[in-house]
């Protein structure tokens, strides 16, 4: 590396080395782009970094080095002439190798690419223009070539079958003819390429192509050719057409499952061949899929223990938009948003304005290890963003970095040894021995069946009836274990009732990592169990409900297909559909890409889903599944209610001062949470007419963001505007922020008034014990939105009061059931109503246990559906035209220290009012009423 080095660079390289030597499996690896503070190019990029760092406008004063082509490091405006980001990245390649006399040994597979190596070129005079490799393809060819040639000693050969298959497609010409004929020619060409990559198959094919001297010899050779060429080629074609691992090629195109059909579009004369962005995305996704498998080979292979490192990609100069390296980075960042994590560690140096999607890492400038600590946090935890801008100090090193690099010249990797073979062979032998022992000596003990799976986070995910296995960990998930026990008891009664039964699955994130707050889905599960008791206790020919519990894990991480080998809970539900007589799925409770994918998987299996506590607009938009319904409103209506209350509420007015003609709303939201938080924040900002709005980002995946820093930003806005807080974040992240707000001096107003906070998603523990919340956060005055009037008061004839009575009959702890419980209670009762309607159509005198499918339940729910169902959370109507209830009842509540709750606003089709009559048109106090949205 060029000297002098940036100050503190050794701490940053130490973090790179630690991760390059031993990756964290299962987590997304963020891209790290370096830039040096105080450089001229950095100044030009500061505005982009500021925009990327969030609405608060806080950004690191940082800079990149190098010109647009990334060929040289540039001196900064402060006079620094030492190593810039480019020098650091280029020099880091040497750390991935070990020099021994004249021999170089690779320690970590890596590749380094620069724009100058991939400039477009004209064909030679005797060269076919079609044979010239385009830059976007040549760039990936170079990466693959370098990765294959830099595999460490004794770590095996890097096999990239998907990439080489897709890469071959790009160069193949299938000519004219029918679609079937083109697919056959494509298959034959791809099989020919396979023979080149698989020497044994190629040798057999050459033997089969030999000719003999007699008629009988030629007959035998023809039969041999059929067996070793014709049959394998036919099987290979079927594998290409139906293999699930290649279906993603059509993920953004119609008719995606058939690879050969989709691949025709990428051949030389294909319709998508000139779509360079799509071609590059296809090849890059193929490479990333191969790298995932290469990093985790079979446990029976010695290479599994020896491949603890990630694959490293070095980008010495990330230039302006449109340059080859920048285009590759854009594509990679887009893939990272939606695809499973790949074991690819990308380090780059910024040579132009930063990409808009990159987030600036902000560290304490007074700490020489501040940046390194933030990078450590990025690698140690799941990343919220794909790309981060990491600043290098503008000050030159005064000696420590040089000495550290001299004494630590290379990455420290795991040493290979003979023990690797012992582990590879010993693990299956030990497993077989244990299985044999269990079979011989514990025949009567069923153990944990495959429906429950312990995962890396320590959670247990899967499906249970409450008895067959447990999803909770004793001492950590005791409340969930108690609910499982109750479910087992109620399920046994349902199955043994001598009445017909159907299973309904409550599917939601029911566990969290140690130290996290209790998931609100636990309250929803309590509501579902209360509904099960109410439904099964009814007299008459009522179909009993057997409630299965499905845990998707935190963030719905295991809700559907993810990384190879990970549990797929949606798939488990589908596989149990017939055996367990599953009629529908309820719950979901969260708006996320992962929950959306799980719903899609269930819907593809014709299982209807009825969600509760789900509000994200994209869950019910035009692209959502037709089999999905929900008893909750969308963020559109919730934002209307919150904006109306914020504008006219006397309570918020007493705690704020009008500025520029209105009350300033400080909207706290997560820009990365597109399905929920960002959606709600944007809709509130659009609908709020009571004053100005200021946004402050607060990320669910912190990745170095500190809650106290966010609290200072919020309180600074409150102090400047005397406004109020609108919390649009997730409930699980609320306690840490509330603690930080309480500890911030800026939130203590001189006049002693509290800071008003209006939230949509409120932490479960605050709903259960509002007195504790108020005592611990005296500086705040919270108001929260609910989907039922959970004030604990019982009124004769009120559906909410009936719900409260049933709930307290099952749970005798005296707890007031809140909106999440009411939503799940309604979801199960709606499902039961539809099931009984279907059952009434199917049952006969001879067959009282009528067989019907989930598709029948979906058809009935679609038409005629449920009309004016009097639920605990309001009057509900669901059908094919209404995926969520129109004019859903919504409430704004104020908690008090004595645990009582005051209803400040109630709008919509309330549960204790007849349909279409006497529903409140206004809200507010006497003489100061306002029209309900």
PDB file of C-alpha atoms in Angstrom, residues 307-485:
ATOM      1  CA  UNK A 307     -14.237 -23.341   3.313  1.00  0.00           C
ATOM      2  CA  UNK A 308     -14.816 -21.029   6.247  1.00  0.00           C
ATOM      3  CA  UNK A 309     -13.925 -17.900   4.269  1.00  0.00           C
ATOM      4  CA  UNK A 310     -16.130 -15.798   1.974  1.00  0.00           C
ATOM      5  CA  UNK A 311     -15.291 -15.148  -1.655  1.00  0.00           C
ATOM      6  CA  UNK A 312     -13.767 -11.665  -1.895  1.00  0.00           C
ATOM      7  CA  UNK A 313     -14.423  -9.179  -4.710  1.00  0.00           C
ATOM      8  CA  UNK A 314     -12.206  -6.075  -4.826  1.00  0.00           C
ATOM      9  CA  UNK A 315     -13.291  -2.931  -6.686  1.00  0.00           C
ATOM     10  CA  UNK A 316     -10.386  -0.434  -6.639  1.00  0.00           C
ATOM     11  CA  UNK A 317     -12.435   2.286  -8.356  1.00  0.00           C
ATOM     12  CA  UNK A 318     -16.232   2.482  -8.262  1.00  0.00           C
ATOM     13  CA  UNK A 319     -16.871   5.167 -10.829  1.00  0.00           C
ATOM     14  CA  UNK A 320     -19.811   7.189 -11.997  1.00  0.00           C
ATOM     15  CA  UNK A 321     -23.141   5.813 -13.120  1.00  0.00           C
ATOM     16  CA  UNK A 322     -22.899   3.793 -16.330  1.00  0.00           C
ATOM     17  CA  UNK A 323     -19.326   2.538 -15.921  1.00  0.00           C
ATOM     18  CA  UNK A 324     -18.937  -1.279 -15.967  1.00  0.00           C
ATOM     19  CA  UNK A 325     -17.962  -1.690 -12.306  1.00  0.00           C
ATOM     20  CA  UNK A 326     -20.686   0.682 -11.132  1.00  0.00           C
ATOM     21  CA  UNK A 327     -23.292  -1.169 -13.199  1.00  0.00           C
ATOM     22  CA  UNK A 328     -22.199  -4.434 -11.620  1.00  0.00           C
ATOM     23  CA  UNK A 329     -22.484  -2.900  -8.151  1.00  0.00           C
ATOM     24  CA  UNK A 330     -25.956  -1.545  -8.962  1.00  0.00           C
ATOM     25  CA  UNK A 331     -27.082  -4.991 -10.065  1.00  0.00           C
ATOM     26  CA  UNK A 332     -25.554  -6.692  -7.026  1.00  0.00           C
ATOM     27  CA  UNK A 333     -27.154  -4.223  -4.607  1.00  0.00           C
ATOM     28  CA  UNK A 334     -30.553  -4.806  -6.204  1.00  0.00           C
ATOM     29  CA  UNK A 335     -30.170  -8.588  -5.929  1.00  0.00           C
ATOM     30  CA  UNK A 336     -29.188  -8.342  -2.268  1.00  0.00           C
ATOM     31  CA  UNK A 337     -32.519  -6.694  -1.424  1.00  0.00           C
ATOM     32  CA  UNK A 338     -34.625  -9.721  -2.348  1.00  0.00           C
ATOM     33  CA  UNK A 339     -32.422 -12.799  -2.668  1.00  0.00           C
ATOM     34  CA  UNK A 340     -30.934 -15.044   0.038  1.00  0.00           C
ATOM     35  CA  UNK A 341     -27.521 -14.002   1.422  1.00  0.00           C
ATOM     36  CA  UNK A 342     -24.475 -14.953  -0.635  1.00  0.00           C
ATOM     37  CA  UNK A 343     -20.954 -15.591   0.751  1.00  0.00           C
ATOM     38  CA  UNK A 344     -19.455 -12.709  -1.267  1.00  0.00           C
ATOM     39  CA  UNK A 345     -17.463 -10.019   0.536  1.00  0.00           C
ATOM     40  CA  UNK A 346     -17.230  -6.883  -1.624  1.00  0.00           C
ATOM     41  CA  UNK A 347     -14.699  -4.144  -0.807  1.00  0.00           C
ATOM     42  CA  UNK A 348     -14.411  -1.097  -3.009  1.00  0.00           C
ATOM     43  CA  UNK A 349     -13.025   2.411  -3.297  1.00  0.00           C
ATOM     44  CA  UNK A 350     -15.275   5.266  -4.310  1.00  0.00           C
ATOM     45  CA  UNK A 351     -14.005   7.219  -7.309  1.00  0.00           C
ATOM     46  CA  UNK A 352     -17.061   9.375  -8.000  1.00  0.00           C
ATOM     47  CA  UNK A 353     -20.361  10.410  -6.431  1.00  0.00           C
ATOM     48  CA  UNK A 354     -21.728   7.668  -4.163  1.00  0.00           C
ATOM     49  CA  UNK A 355     -24.721   5.599  -5.292  1.00  0.00           C
ATOM     50  CA  UNK A 356     -28.048   6.867  -3.984  1.00  0.00           C
ATOM     51  CA  UNK A 357     -28.739   3.552  -2.235  1.00  0.00           C
ATOM     52  CA  UNK A 358     -25.486   3.641  -0.212  1.00  0.00           C
ATOM     53  CA  UNK A 359     -25.634   4.591   3.454  1.00  0.00           C
ATOM     54  CA  UNK A 360     -22.922   6.565   5.143  1.00  0.00           C
ATOM     55  CA  UNK A 361     -21.289   5.088   8.228  1.00  0.00           C
ATOM     56  CA  UNK A 362     -21.118   7.837  10.829  1.00  0.00           C
ATOM     57  CA  UNK A 363     -18.533   7.350  13.585  1.00  0.00           C
ATOM     58  CA  UNK A 364     -17.199   9.423  16.448  1.00  0.00           C
ATOM     59  CA  UNK A 365     -14.317  11.424  14.893  1.00  0.00           C
ATOM     60  CA  UNK A 366     -12.613  11.582  18.281  1.00  0.00           C
ATOM     61  CA  UNK A 367     -12.118   7.801  18.378  1.00  0.00           C
ATOM     62  CA  UNK A 368      -9.433   6.266  16.191  1.00  0.00           C
ATOM     63  CA  UNK A 369     -11.309   2.936  16.328  1.00  0.00           C
ATOM     64  CA  UNK A 370     -14.767   4.442  15.755  1.00  0.00           C
ATOM     65  CA  UNK A 371     -15.043   3.516  12.072  1.00  0.00           C
ATOM     66  CA  UNK A 372     -13.657   0.020  12.654  1.00  0.00           C
ATOM     67  CA  UNK A 373     -16.181  -0.564  15.437  1.00  0.00           C
ATOM     68  CA  UNK A 374     -19.032   0.400  13.123  1.00  0.00           C
ATOM     69  CA  UNK A 375     -17.719  -1.929  10.399  1.00  0.00           C
ATOM     70  CA  UNK A 376     -17.477  -4.727  12.951  1.00  0.00           C
ATOM     71  CA  UNK A 377     -21.159  -4.147  13.760  1.00  0.00           C
ATOM     72  CA  UNK A 378     -22.053  -4.327  10.052  1.00  0.00           C
ATOM     73  CA  UNK A 379     -20.371  -7.705   9.668  1.00  0.00           C
ATOM     74  CA  UNK A 380     -21.578  -9.092  13.001  1.00  0.00           C
ATOM     75  CA  UNK A 381     -25.281  -8.427  12.479  1.00  0.00           C
ATOM     76  CA  UNK A 382     -27.775  -8.677   9.643  1.00  0.00           C
ATOM     77  CA  UNK A 383     -27.419  -5.577   7.468  1.00  0.00           C
ATOM     78  CA  UNK A 384     -30.307  -3.249   6.719  1.00  0.00           C
ATOM     79  CA  UNK A 385     -28.650  -1.898   3.602  1.00  0.00           C
ATOM     80  CA  UNK A 386     -26.645  -3.482   0.814  1.00  0.00           C
ATOM     81  CA  UNK A 387     -23.930  -0.826   0.475  1.00  0.00           C
ATOM     82  CA  UNK A 388     -22.167   1.335   3.069  1.00  0.00           C
ATOM     83  CA  UNK A 389     -19.791   4.280   2.686  1.00  0.00           C
ATOM     84  CA  UNK A 390     -16.899   4.003   5.128  1.00  0.00           C
ATOM     85  CA  UNK A 391     -14.670   7.067   5.616  1.00  0.00           C
ATOM     86  CA  UNK A 392     -10.897   6.891   5.958  1.00  0.00           C
ATOM     87  CA  UNK A 393      -9.253   9.471   8.161  1.00  0.00           C
ATOM     88  CA  UNK A 394      -7.918  12.597   6.494  1.00  0.00           C
ATOM     89  CA  UNK A 395      -4.941  12.495   8.870  1.00  0.00           C
ATOM     90  CA  UNK A 396      -1.852  10.514   7.940  1.00  0.00           C
ATOM     91  CA  UNK A 397      -0.585   7.662  10.061  1.00  0.00           C
ATOM     92  CA  UNK A 398       2.268   8.501  12.400  1.00  0.00           C
ATOM     93  CA  UNK A 399       3.704   4.989  12.651  1.00  0.00           C
ATOM     94  CA  UNK A 400       1.312   2.478  14.286  1.00  0.00           C
ATOM     95  CA  UNK A 401      -0.375   1.416  11.039  1.00  0.00           C
ATOM     96  CA  UNK A 402       2.966   0.766   9.316  1.00  0.00           C
ATOM     97  CA  UNK A 403       4.174  -1.362  12.204  1.00  0.00           C
ATOM     98  CA  UNK A 404       0.938  -3.314  12.366  1.00  0.00           C
ATOM     99  CA  UNK A 405       0.977  -4.100   8.638  1.00  0.00           C
ATOM    100  CA  UNK A 406       4.624  -5.158   8.832  1.00  0.00           C
ATOM    101  CA  UNK A 407       3.878  -7.598  11.651  1.00  0.00           C
ATOM    102  CA  UNK A 408       0.514  -8.776  10.231  1.00  0.00           C
ATOM    103  CA  UNK A 409       1.177  -9.148   6.494  1.00  0.00           C
ATOM    104  CA  UNK A 410      -1.666 -11.548   5.645  1.00  0.00           C
ATOM    105  CA  UNK A 411      -5.139 -12.715   6.540  1.00  0.00           C
ATOM    106  CA  UNK A 412      -5.216 -15.370   9.231  1.00  0.00           C
ATOM    107  CA  UNK A 413      -7.191 -18.376   7.982  1.00  0.00           C
ATOM    108  CA  UNK A 414      -8.030 -21.727   9.463  1.00  0.00           C
ATOM    109  CA  UNK A 415      -5.232 -24.286   9.080  1.00  0.00           C
ATOM    110  CA  UNK A 416      -6.105 -27.494   7.227  1.00  0.00           C
ATOM    111  CA  UNK A 417      -5.274 -30.792   8.862  1.00  0.00           C
ATOM    112  CA  UNK A 418      -5.973 -34.508   8.930  1.00  0.00           C
ATOM    113  CA  UNK A 419      -8.656 -33.910  11.501  1.00  0.00           C
ATOM    114  CA  UNK A 420     -10.829 -32.515   8.707  1.00  0.00           C
ATOM    115  CA  UNK A 421     -11.145 -36.020   7.262  1.00  0.00           C
ATOM    116  CA  UNK A 422     -12.009 -37.399  10.675  1.00  0.00           C
ATOM    117  CA  UNK A 423     -14.769 -34.844  11.107  1.00  0.00           C
ATOM    118  CA  UNK A 424     -16.157 -35.446   7.619  1.00  0.00           C
ATOM    119  CA  UNK A 425     -16.324 -39.214   8.136  1.00  0.00           C
ATOM    120  CA  UNK A 426     -16.867 -39.222  11.884  1.00  0.00           C
ATOM    121  CA  UNK A 427     -19.963 -36.980  11.924  1.00  0.00           C
ATOM    122  CA  UNK A 428     -22.197 -39.313   9.851  1.00  0.00           C
ATOM    123  CA  UNK A 429     -20.815 -42.362  11.680  1.00  0.00           C
ATOM    124  CA  UNK A 430     -21.654 -40.764  15.018  1.00  0.00           C
ATOM    125  CA  UNK A 431     -25.135 -39.803  13.802  1.00  0.00           C
ATOM    126  CA  UNK A 432     -25.778 -43.351  12.576  1.00  0.00           C
ATOM    127  CA  UNK A 433     -24.585 -44.738  15.889  1.00  0.00           C
ATOM    128  CA  UNK A 434     -26.875 -42.411  17.819  1.00  0.00           C
ATOM    129  CA  UNK A 435     -29.831 -43.284  15.601  1.00  0.00           C
ATOM    130  CA  UNK A 436     -29.135 -46.961  16.084  1.00  0.00           C
ATOM    131  CA  UNK A 437     -29.005 -46.436  19.841  1.00  0.00           C
ATOM    132  CA  UNK A 438     -32.255 -44.503  19.834  1.00  0.00           C
ATOM    133  CA  UNK A 439     -33.912 -47.207  17.723  1.00  0.00           C
ATOM    134  CA  UNK A 440     -32.738 -50.014  20.010  1.00  0.00           C
ATOM    135  CA  UNK A 441     -33.175 -48.525  23.445  1.00  0.00           C
ATOM    136  CA  UNK A 442     -35.709 -45.674  23.235  1.00  0.00           C
ATOM    137  CA  UNK A 443     -38.356 -47.149  20.951  1.00  0.00           C
ATOM    138  CA  UNK A 444     -41.204 -45.700  23.011  1.00  0.00           C
ATOM    139  CA  UNK A 445     -39.809 -42.144  23.081  1.00  0.00           C
ATOM    140  CA  UNK A 446     -40.848 -40.199  19.948  1.00  0.00           C
ATOM    141  CA  UNK A 447     -38.306 -37.385  20.468  1.00  0.00           C
ATOM    142  CA  UNK A 448     -38.621 -34.152  18.511  1.00  0.00           C
ATOM    143  CA  UNK A 449     -40.257 -34.787  15.141  1.00  0.00           C
ATOM    144  CA  UNK A 450     -39.068 -32.945  12.063  1.00  0.00           C
ATOM    145  CA  UNK A 451     -41.832 -30.345  12.365  1.00  0.00           C
ATOM    146  CA  UNK A 452     -39.761 -28.311  14.876  1.00  0.00           C
ATOM    147  CA  UNK A 453     -36.323 -27.005  13.945  1.00  0.00           C
ATOM    148  CA  UNK A 454     -33.712 -25.198  16.027  1.00  0.00           C
ATOM    149  CA  UNK A 455     -32.098 -22.424  13.956  1.00  0.00           C
ATOM    150  CA  UNK A 456     -28.938 -20.337  14.199  1.00  0.00           C
ATOM    151  CA  UNK A 457     -30.535 -17.537  16.236  1.00  0.00           C
ATOM    152  CA  UNK A 458     -31.468 -19.990  19.006  1.00  0.00           C
ATOM    153  CA  UNK A 459     -35.152 -19.913  18.069  1.00  0.00           C
ATOM    154  CA  UNK A 460     -37.231 -22.997  17.270  1.00  0.00           C
ATOM    155  CA  UNK A 461     -39.395 -22.698  14.157  1.00  0.00           C
ATOM    156  CA  UNK A 462     -41.923 -25.024  12.607  1.00  0.00           C
ATOM    157  CA  UNK A 463     -45.455 -26.337  13.196  1.00  0.00           C
ATOM    158  CA  UNK A 464     -46.995 -28.039  16.238  1.00  0.00           C
ATOM    159  CA  UNK A 465     -50.367 -28.944  17.692  1.00  0.00           C
ATOM    160  CA  UNK A 466     -48.989 -28.068  21.106  1.00  0.00           C
ATOM    161  CA  UNK A 467     -48.076 -31.653  21.962  1.00  0.00           C
ATOM    162  CA  UNK A 468     -45.978 -33.126  19.153  1.00  0.00           C
ATOM    163  CA  UNK A 469     -43.071 -30.682  19.699  1.00  0.00           C
ATOM    164  CA  UNK A 470     -42.338 -27.331  21.293  1.00  0.00           C
ATOM    165  CA  UNK A 471     -41.513 -24.023  19.638  1.00  0.00           C
ATOM    166  CA  UNK A 472     -40.458 -22.284  22.829  1.00  0.00           C
ATOM    167  CA  UNK A 473     -37.214 -22.497  24.781  1.00  0.00           C
ATOM    168  CA  UNK A 474     -37.714 -23.009  28.522  1.00  0.00           C
ATOM    169  CA  UNK A 475     -36.737 -19.953  30.549  1.00  0.00           C
ATOM    170  CA  UNK A 476     -36.976 -17.675  27.517  1.00  0.00           C
ATOM    171  CA  UNK A 477     -40.312 -18.437  25.859  1.00  0.00           C
ATOM    172  CA  UNK A 478     -42.318 -19.539  28.881  1.00  0.00           C
ATOM    173  CA  UNK A 479     -45.437 -17.670  27.753  1.00  0.00           C
ATOM    174  CA  UNK A 480     -45.373 -19.428  24.380  1.00  0.00           C
ATOM    175  CA  UNK A 481     -44.885 -22.810  26.081  1.00  0.00           C
ATOM    176  CA  UNK A 482     -47.918 -22.121  28.283  1.00  0.00           C
ATOM    177  CA  UNK A 483     -49.990 -21.265  25.198  1.00  0.00           C
ATOM    178  CA  UNK A 484     -48.814 -24.473  23.496  1.00  0.00           C
ATOM    179  CA  UNK A 485     -50.007 -26.447  26.516  1.00  0.00           C
TER     180      UNK A 485
END
